Amino acid sequence: MRLLACLALLICLQCYCSAGGLVLWYRQPASVLWTKGGSASENSRGWVEALPVGNGRLGGMVFGGLEEERLQLNEDSLWSGGPQDADNPEAIKHLPEIRKLLFEGKYAEAQKLTYEKLVCKGPGTQGGQSARGWFGCYQTLGDLKISFEGHAGAVDYRRELDLDTAVASVTYETGGARFRREVFASAPDQVLVMRIACDQPGKISFTAALQREECAEVEAAPPDGLTMSGRLFDQKGMKYIARLKAVAEGGQVSASGGGLRIEGADTATLLLAAATDYRRKPHEKVSEEELQAAAKKPYAALKEAHLRDYQALFRRVELDLGRSEASALPADERLRALRQGGGDPQLAALYFQYGRYLLISSSRPGDLAANLQGIWADKIQTAWNCDYHANINIQMNYWPAEVANLAECHIPLFDLIDSLREPGGRTARIHYGARGWTAHTVTNIWGYTSPGEHPSWGQFPAAGGWLCQHLWEHYDFGGDRPFLLRAYPRMKESARFYLDFLVEEPEHRWLVTSPSNSPENSFRTADGQVASVCMGPAMDLEIIWDLFTNCIEAAEILGGDEEFRAELEKARSRLAPLQIGKHGQLQEWLDDFDEPEPGHRHLSHLFALYPGHQITLRGTPELARAARVSLERRLAHGGGHTGWSRAWIINFWARLEDGEKAHENLVALLQKSTLPNLFDDHPPFQIDGNFGGTAGIAEMLLQSHEGVISLLPALPKAWPSGRFKGLRARGGVEVYLEWKEGWATGLALRAGKSGEHRLRLPHQQIVLDKISGNEAVLSAHTGGDGTDLIVRLEPGKEVRLTFK
């Protein structure tokens, strides 16, 4: 009977997926079509209602217009700018004087000198406006515009994105005929695909065109195609090409001038291939070969290959948090209902799976890492250059990768780290006289590792250490020893930089970083100085503690490197400790300074709580209480007002095992910082909040950072019953869990390697029955903190338990 119950659970989850629980749908097209010369606000308003598709490299935003359809296009390597030498050889000459001023408490003087002497050489990021500068800017590829005739009066309209199939579609009826468009981005075939069909023959007629605001030449490629090509950065930069081809059943296809005409077809399939000369060389030949190969396949074969590839990733995880009346509404109406106080637990599950969808669609092995907007951007000058911000944003993009069972999607970040090692080594040597490699707040596809032009945000040398946390997390979740062998040298080189960069502060003789900043925040000293540049901010020390700890453990696992391990252990023991300030808060700075902006969006000093694990409820209860005070103080002063900041707060509350607070902030994320297409709103759109929110939901349901697999550690009352399948815990364990009225009722575990695992159940639950793997439970103990089980798992074998 128990086995039948588990089978019924899986069937129920499958029915849930296919019954519309994974669909974003709308009653109307995105509101504004792109117009050349239209204002940025006008063009962006419709863009955040459009639906994203992507294959990791190629992206599209589907607007669903009736008489004019727009697919806004992206290719992940289309950047302006180029490699530059931004390291400043004058910086190291002034480093001792800046440190001396900081040690003497002369923060304003130190900051002035840092602004003058420690900045990058050249214009840097130009304040996030570098579309025509050397730092560069990620840009739109352009637009595919499709003009239909006589479709304006359509009825029974529906626009949707099915997360289970990664297909965006538009359906409507006009003139007694029913039309359907399907759009997807194929990873196997490396093309964007649009299928236009009708239930009556000969009804498909339209004109297609490719457009770009600048640096573009569009030509016909008779008999059935168009090309758009150009070179960025005043003809000094990257070359690109986009190719469009039409494959029609029935009717006529012709290409002339800048247009592609389809007349009287039964169905039509548009294929778009694109490439740049950044890596896919020769880009003209590569794009042509991909386009022609895809054109030889029938639409059904293209779609089948796409589904097989995508669903192999997406269907690893399922989540059911319950349903409500709002579940049947379009996504935009659901958001409005939530803002009016309605409940919608299934919207949280949809948001979680949307985050997984976005990661699959923007970060695949062999492609570039997801940037500030993933791969979707509609402008020439995108916000903050749409670059890689490494003082939280790029890291947050990858928080859900391991726990949400998308480890392969993590790989582009590791490739980015590799690309920074050589230039980061030069920066470490030139700016600081240090070994190893470093990076700072901003980077790009050109290997930029210098400090930014404004030290208040750009002087953040802890970025490289934070990036290395992801290397360890990938190993910790998967247990892949060959990967650790490759990752350890990257981590070791980063740790070597900090061994050289750390200095002894004079009062306590602690090791601290200097100069640095607590990302983008400022402090006020007792004598009234307001500054950002400081020594030993808590976040730096927490990141370095995390890196040293991970390197020590990696060296122990791999064997050898005893001298380096001992050096790390000695330095770690001398790091300035985490401190509790006058308000009972975790101090953000080495001294207990006041904050000019107590509701600041960054909560950097809480890194040790999440994504770090130096602070835990049971291991460091006093510091956990101080972290809670810091969090409460930030929120009381308006913190969490950006989307990614609110997402981070969900994870903090989850680690503090306060399900109600975590849920309260998840609802706030959806109410205040979520756009109609469920993109995160900084504002403007930044994708990090989507990924941070996805990670936060997972963290509410499953944690494993303390060496314990903790089940439902932060379950809110709003999710009394539910189930999930496929979330991952550290140690290579996939978890399947069902709960009812807040109590776990059924559990299945599957491991990728042999090992013993400690489980923590909510409440004081006891084992009722073992469906399979009776020999797997080694011990059980019930105490005031819940029930702990020790379970033995073998690779490929599943252990199932039920509880009362």
Coordinates of C-alpha atoms in Angstrom, one line a residue, residues 99-400:
R99 CA 46.7 51.8 4.7
K100 CA 48.5 54.1 7.2
L101 CA 45.7 56.6 7.0
L102 CA 43.1 53.9 7.6
F103 CA 45.0 52.6 10.6
E104 CA 45.0 56.1 12.0
G105 CA 41.3 56.5 11.6
K106 CA 41.7 59.2 8.9
Y107 CA 39.0 57.6 6.6
A108 CA 38.1 60.8 4.7
E109 CA 41.8 61.4 3.8
A110 CA 42.3 57.7 2.9
Q111 CA 39.2 57.7 0.7
K112 CA 40.4 60.9 -1.1
L113 CA 43.7 59.4 -1.8
T114 CA 42.1 56.1 -2.9
Y115 CA 39.9 58.0 -5.3
E116 CA 42.9 59.7 -6.8
K117 CA 45.4 56.9 -7.0
L118 CA 44.0 53.4 -6.6
V119 CA 41.4 53.6 -9.4
C120 CA 41.7 51.8 -12.7
K121 CA 43.6 53.4 -15.6
G122 CA 41.4 54.9 -18.2
P123 CA 37.6 55.6 -18.2
G124 CA 36.6 52.3 -16.7
T125 CA 32.9 51.5 -17.0
Q126 CA 32.0 55.1 -17.6
G127 CA 29.4 55.0 -14.8
G128 CA 27.7 52.0 -16.4
Q129 CA 27.4 53.9 -19.7
S130 CA 30.1 52.2 -21.7
A131 CA 28.3 51.2 -25.0
R132 CA 31.0 53.2 -26.8
G133 CA 33.9 52.7 -24.4
W134 CA 36.5 50.1 -24.0
F135 CA 34.8 48.3 -21.1
G136 CA 31.9 47.7 -23.4
C137 CA 28.3 46.9 -23.0
Y138 CA 26.1 43.8 -23.7
Q139 CA 23.6 44.8 -26.4
T140 CA 20.5 43.7 -28.3
L141 CA 21.0 41.7 -31.5
G142 CA 18.0 43.5 -32.9
D143 CA 14.4 42.6 -33.8
L144 CA 12.5 40.2 -36.0
K145 CA 9.4 42.1 -37.0
I146 CA 6.5 40.3 -38.6
S147 CA 3.6 42.1 -40.2
F148 CA 0.2 40.4 -40.7
E149 CA -2.8 41.8 -42.5
G150 CA -6.4 41.8 -41.3
H151 CA -5.6 40.3 -37.8
A152 CA -6.5 43.4 -35.7
G153 CA -10.0 42.3 -34.8
A154 CA -9.0 38.9 -33.5
V155 CA -11.0 37.2 -30.6
D156 CA -10.3 34.4 -28.1
Y157 CA -6.7 35.6 -27.8
R158 CA -4.3 33.8 -25.5
R159 CA -0.5 34.3 -25.1
E160 CA 1.4 31.9 -23.0
L161 CA 4.8 30.5 -22.0
D162 CA 4.7 26.8 -21.0
L163 CA 7.6 26.2 -18.6
D164 CA 7.4 22.4 -19.1
T165 CA 8.0 22.7 -22.8
A166 CA 9.9 26.0 -23.1
V167 CA 7.6 27.0 -25.9
A168 CA 5.9 30.4 -26.1
S169 CA 2.7 30.5 -28.0
V170 CA 0.0 32.8 -29.3
T171 CA -3.5 31.7 -30.3
Y172 CA -6.5 33.7 -31.6
E173 CA -9.3 33.6 -34.1
T174 CA -10.0 36.0 -36.9
G175 CA -12.0 35.9 -40.1
G176 CA -13.4 32.5 -39.1
A177 CA -9.9 30.9 -38.9
R178 CA -7.9 30.0 -35.9
F179 CA -4.2 30.9 -35.9
R180 CA -1.4 29.6 -33.7
R181 CA 2.2 30.7 -33.4
E182 CA 4.9 28.7 -31.4
V183 CA 8.3 30.0 -30.6
F184 CA 11.2 28.2 -28.9
A185 CA 15.0 28.4 -28.8
S186 CA 16.6 25.1 -29.7
A187 CA 19.8 24.1 -28.0
P188 CA 20.4 21.0 -30.1
D189 CA 20.0 22.9 -33.3
Q190 CA 21.2 26.3 -32.2
V191 CA 18.4 28.3 -33.8
L192 CA 15.3 30.3 -32.8
V193 CA 12.2 28.7 -34.3
M194 CA 8.8 30.2 -35.0
R195 CA 6.0 28.2 -36.4
I196 CA 2.9 29.9 -37.8
A197 CA -0.1 27.7 -38.5
C198 CA -3.8 28.0 -39.2
D199 CA -6.7 25.5 -39.1
Q200 CA -7.6 26.5 -42.7
P201 CA -5.3 26.1 -45.7
G202 CA -3.7 29.0 -47.5
K203 CA -4.3 31.6 -44.8
I204 CA -0.7 32.3 -43.8
S205 CA 0.5 35.6 -45.3
F206 CA 3.0 38.0 -43.7
T207 CA 6.1 40.1 -44.2
A208 CA 9.2 39.5 -42.0
A209 CA 12.0 42.0 -41.5
L210 CA 15.2 42.2 -39.4
Q211 CA 16.0 45.5 -37.7
R212 CA 18.7 47.0 -35.5
E213 CA 19.0 50.6 -34.3
E214 CA 22.7 50.9 -35.4
C215 CA 25.6 49.0 -36.9
A216 CA 23.5 46.9 -39.1
E217 CA 23.1 46.1 -42.8
V218 CA 20.1 44.1 -43.9
E219 CA 20.1 42.2 -47.2
A220 CA 17.8 39.8 -48.9
A221 CA 19.2 36.2 -49.3
P222 CA 17.0 34.9 -52.1
P223 CA 14.9 32.9 -52.4
D224 CA 13.8 32.6 -48.8
G225 CA 16.0 34.4 -46.4
L226 CA 17.4 37.6 -44.9
T227 CA 20.8 38.5 -43.4
M228 CA 21.6 41.3 -40.9
S229 CA 25.3 41.9 -40.2
G230 CA 27.5 44.6 -38.7
R231 CA 30.4 45.6 -36.6
L232 CA 30.2 47.3 -33.2
F233 CA 32.3 50.0 -31.5
D234 CA 32.8 52.4 -34.3
Q235 CA 33.9 49.6 -36.7
K236 CA 36.7 48.6 -34.3
G237 CA 34.8 45.9 -32.4
M238 CA 32.9 42.7 -32.6
K239 CA 31.4 41.4 -35.8
Y240 CA 28.1 39.7 -35.9
I241 CA 25.6 38.2 -38.3
A242 CA 21.9 37.1 -38.0
R243 CA 20.3 34.9 -40.7
L244 CA 16.6 34.3 -41.2
K245 CA 15.1 31.6 -43.3
A246 CA 11.5 30.8 -44.1
V247 CA 10.2 27.2 -44.8
A248 CA 6.6 27.2 -46.0
E249 CA 4.1 24.5 -46.7
G250 CA 2.1 25.7 -49.7
G251 CA 2.0 29.3 -50.9
Q252 CA 4.9 31.5 -52.1
V253 CA 8.1 32.7 -50.4
S254 CA 10.2 35.6 -51.8
A255 CA 13.0 37.8 -50.5
S256 CA 13.8 41.2 -51.8
G257 CA 15.3 44.4 -50.4
G258 CA 15.1 44.1 -46.6
G259 CA 12.0 42.0 -46.5
L260 CA 10.9 38.4 -46.6
R261 CA 7.3 37.7 -47.9
I262 CA 5.2 34.6 -47.4
E263 CA 1.9 34.5 -49.3
G264 CA -1.0 32.0 -49.0
A265 CA 0.9 29.3 -47.1
D266 CA -0.7 26.5 -45.1
T267 CA 2.0 26.8 -42.4
A268 CA 5.3 28.7 -42.2
T269 CA 8.4 28.1 -40.1
L270 CA 10.9 30.9 -39.5
L271 CA 14.4 29.9 -38.5
L272 CA 16.9 32.3 -37.1
A273 CA 20.6 31.6 -36.6
A274 CA 23.2 34.1 -35.3
A275 CA 26.8 34.3 -34.3
T276 CA 29.6 36.7 -33.5
D277 CA 33.3 36.5 -34.1
Y278 CA 34.0 36.4 -30.3
R279 CA 34.3 32.6 -30.3
R280 CA 32.2 31.1 -33.1
K281 CA 34.7 31.6 -36.0
P282 CA 34.3 32.1 -38.8
H283 CA 30.9 33.4 -37.6
E284 CA 29.4 33.8 -41.1
K285 CA 30.1 30.1 -42.0
V286 CA 29.0 28.8 -38.6
S287 CA 25.7 30.6 -38.7
E288 CA 25.0 29.5 -42.3
E289 CA 25.8 25.9 -41.5
E290 CA 23.5 25.9 -38.4
L291 CA 20.7 27.5 -40.4
Q292 CA 20.8 25.1 -43.3
A293 CA 21.1 22.1 -41.1
A294 CA 18.0 23.1 -39.1
A295 CA 16.1 23.9 -42.4
K296 CA 16.6 20.3 -43.5
K297 CA 14.6 19.0 -40.5
P298 CA 10.8 19.0 -40.4
Y299 CA 9.3 21.2 -37.7
A300 CA 8.2 18.2 -35.7
A301 CA 11.8 16.9 -35.5
L302 CA 13.1 20.3 -34.4
K303 CA 10.5 20.5 -31.7
E304 CA 11.0 16.9 -30.5
A305 CA 14.8 17.5 -30.2
H306 CA 14.2 20.7 -28.3
L307 CA 11.8 19.0 -25.9
R308 CA 14.0 16.0 -25.3
D309 CA 17.0 18.3 -24.5
Y310 CA 15.1 20.8 -22.3
Q311 CA 13.0 18.4 -20.4
A312 CA 15.9 16.3 -19.4
L313 CA 16.9 19.3 -17.3
F314 CA 13.6 20.9 -16.3
R315 CA 11.7 17.8 -15.3
R316 CA 14.3 16.8 -12.6
V317 CA 12.4 19.0 -10.1
E318 CA 8.7 19.3 -9.3
L319 CA 7.1 21.4 -6.7
D320 CA 3.5 21.6 -5.5
L321 CA 2.6 24.1 -2.8
G322 CA -1.2 23.9 -3.2
R323 CA -3.7 25.8 -5.3
S324 CA -6.2 28.6 -4.9
E325 CA -8.8 30.3 -7.0
A326 CA -6.1 32.7 -8.3
S327 CA -4.3 29.7 -9.9
A328 CA -6.6 29.9 -12.9
L329 CA -5.9 33.6 -13.6
P330 CA -3.4 35.0 -16.1
A331 CA -0.1 35.8 -14.6
D332 CA -0.5 39.6 -14.6
E333 CA -3.9 39.3 -12.9
R334 CA -2.5 37.0 -10.3
L335 CA 0.1 39.6 -9.4
R336 CA -2.6 42.2 -9.1
A337 CA -4.7 39.9 -6.9
L338 CA -1.6 39.3 -4.7
R339 CA -1.0 43.0 -4.3
Q340 CA -4.6 43.3 -3.1
G341 CA -4.0 40.8 -0.4
G342 CA -5.0 37.6 -2.0
G343 CA -3.3 34.2 -1.3
D344 CA -1.7 32.3 -4.2
P345 CA 0.7 29.5 -3.0
Q346 CA 0.9 28.1 -6.5
L347 CA 2.3 31.4 -7.7
A348 CA 5.3 30.8 -5.5
A349 CA 5.8 27.3 -7.1
L350 CA 5.4 28.9 -10.5
Y351 CA 8.0 31.6 -9.7
F352 CA 10.4 28.9 -8.4
Q353 CA 10.1 26.9 -11.7
Y354 CA 10.3 30.1 -13.7
G355 CA 13.7 30.8 -12.1
R356 CA 14.8 27.3 -13.1
Y357 CA 13.5 27.9 -16.6
L358 CA 15.4 31.2 -16.9
L359 CA 18.7 29.5 -15.7
I360 CA 18.3 26.7 -18.2
S361 CA 17.5 29.3 -20.9
S362 CA 20.4 31.6 -20.2
S363 CA 23.3 29.4 -19.0
R364 CA 24.3 26.2 -20.8
P365 CA 27.7 24.5 -20.9
G366 CA 29.8 26.1 -23.6
D367 CA 27.9 29.4 -23.4
L368 CA 28.7 32.6 -21.5
A369 CA 27.6 33.1 -17.9
A370 CA 24.3 34.8 -17.4
N371 CA 24.8 38.5 -17.0
L372 CA 22.7 41.1 -15.1
Q373 CA 19.8 40.4 -17.4
G374 CA 20.6 36.7 -18.2
I375 CA 20.7 36.9 -22.0
W376 CA 17.7 39.2 -22.6
A377 CA 18.4 42.9 -23.2
D378 CA 16.6 45.2 -25.6
K379 CA 18.9 48.2 -25.8
I380 CA 22.2 49.4 -27.2
Q381 CA 23.2 51.0 -23.9
T382 CA 21.8 48.6 -21.3
A383 CA 21.6 49.3 -17.6
W384 CA 25.0 49.0 -15.9
N385 CA 26.3 47.8 -19.2
C386 CA 24.4 44.5 -18.5
D387 CA 27.8 43.3 -17.3
Y388 CA 28.9 40.9 -14.5
H389 CA 28.7 42.6 -11.1
A390 CA 30.7 40.4 -8.7
N391 CA 29.7 42.0 -5.4
I392 CA 26.6 39.9 -5.3
N393 CA 24.8 39.9 -8.6
I394 CA 26.6 37.3 -10.7
Q395 CA 26.9 35.1 -7.6
M396 CA 23.1 35.3 -6.9
N397 CA 22.5 34.3 -10.5
Y398 CA 23.9 30.8 -9.6
W399 CA 22.5 30.3 -6.1
P400 CA 19.8 27.9 -7.3

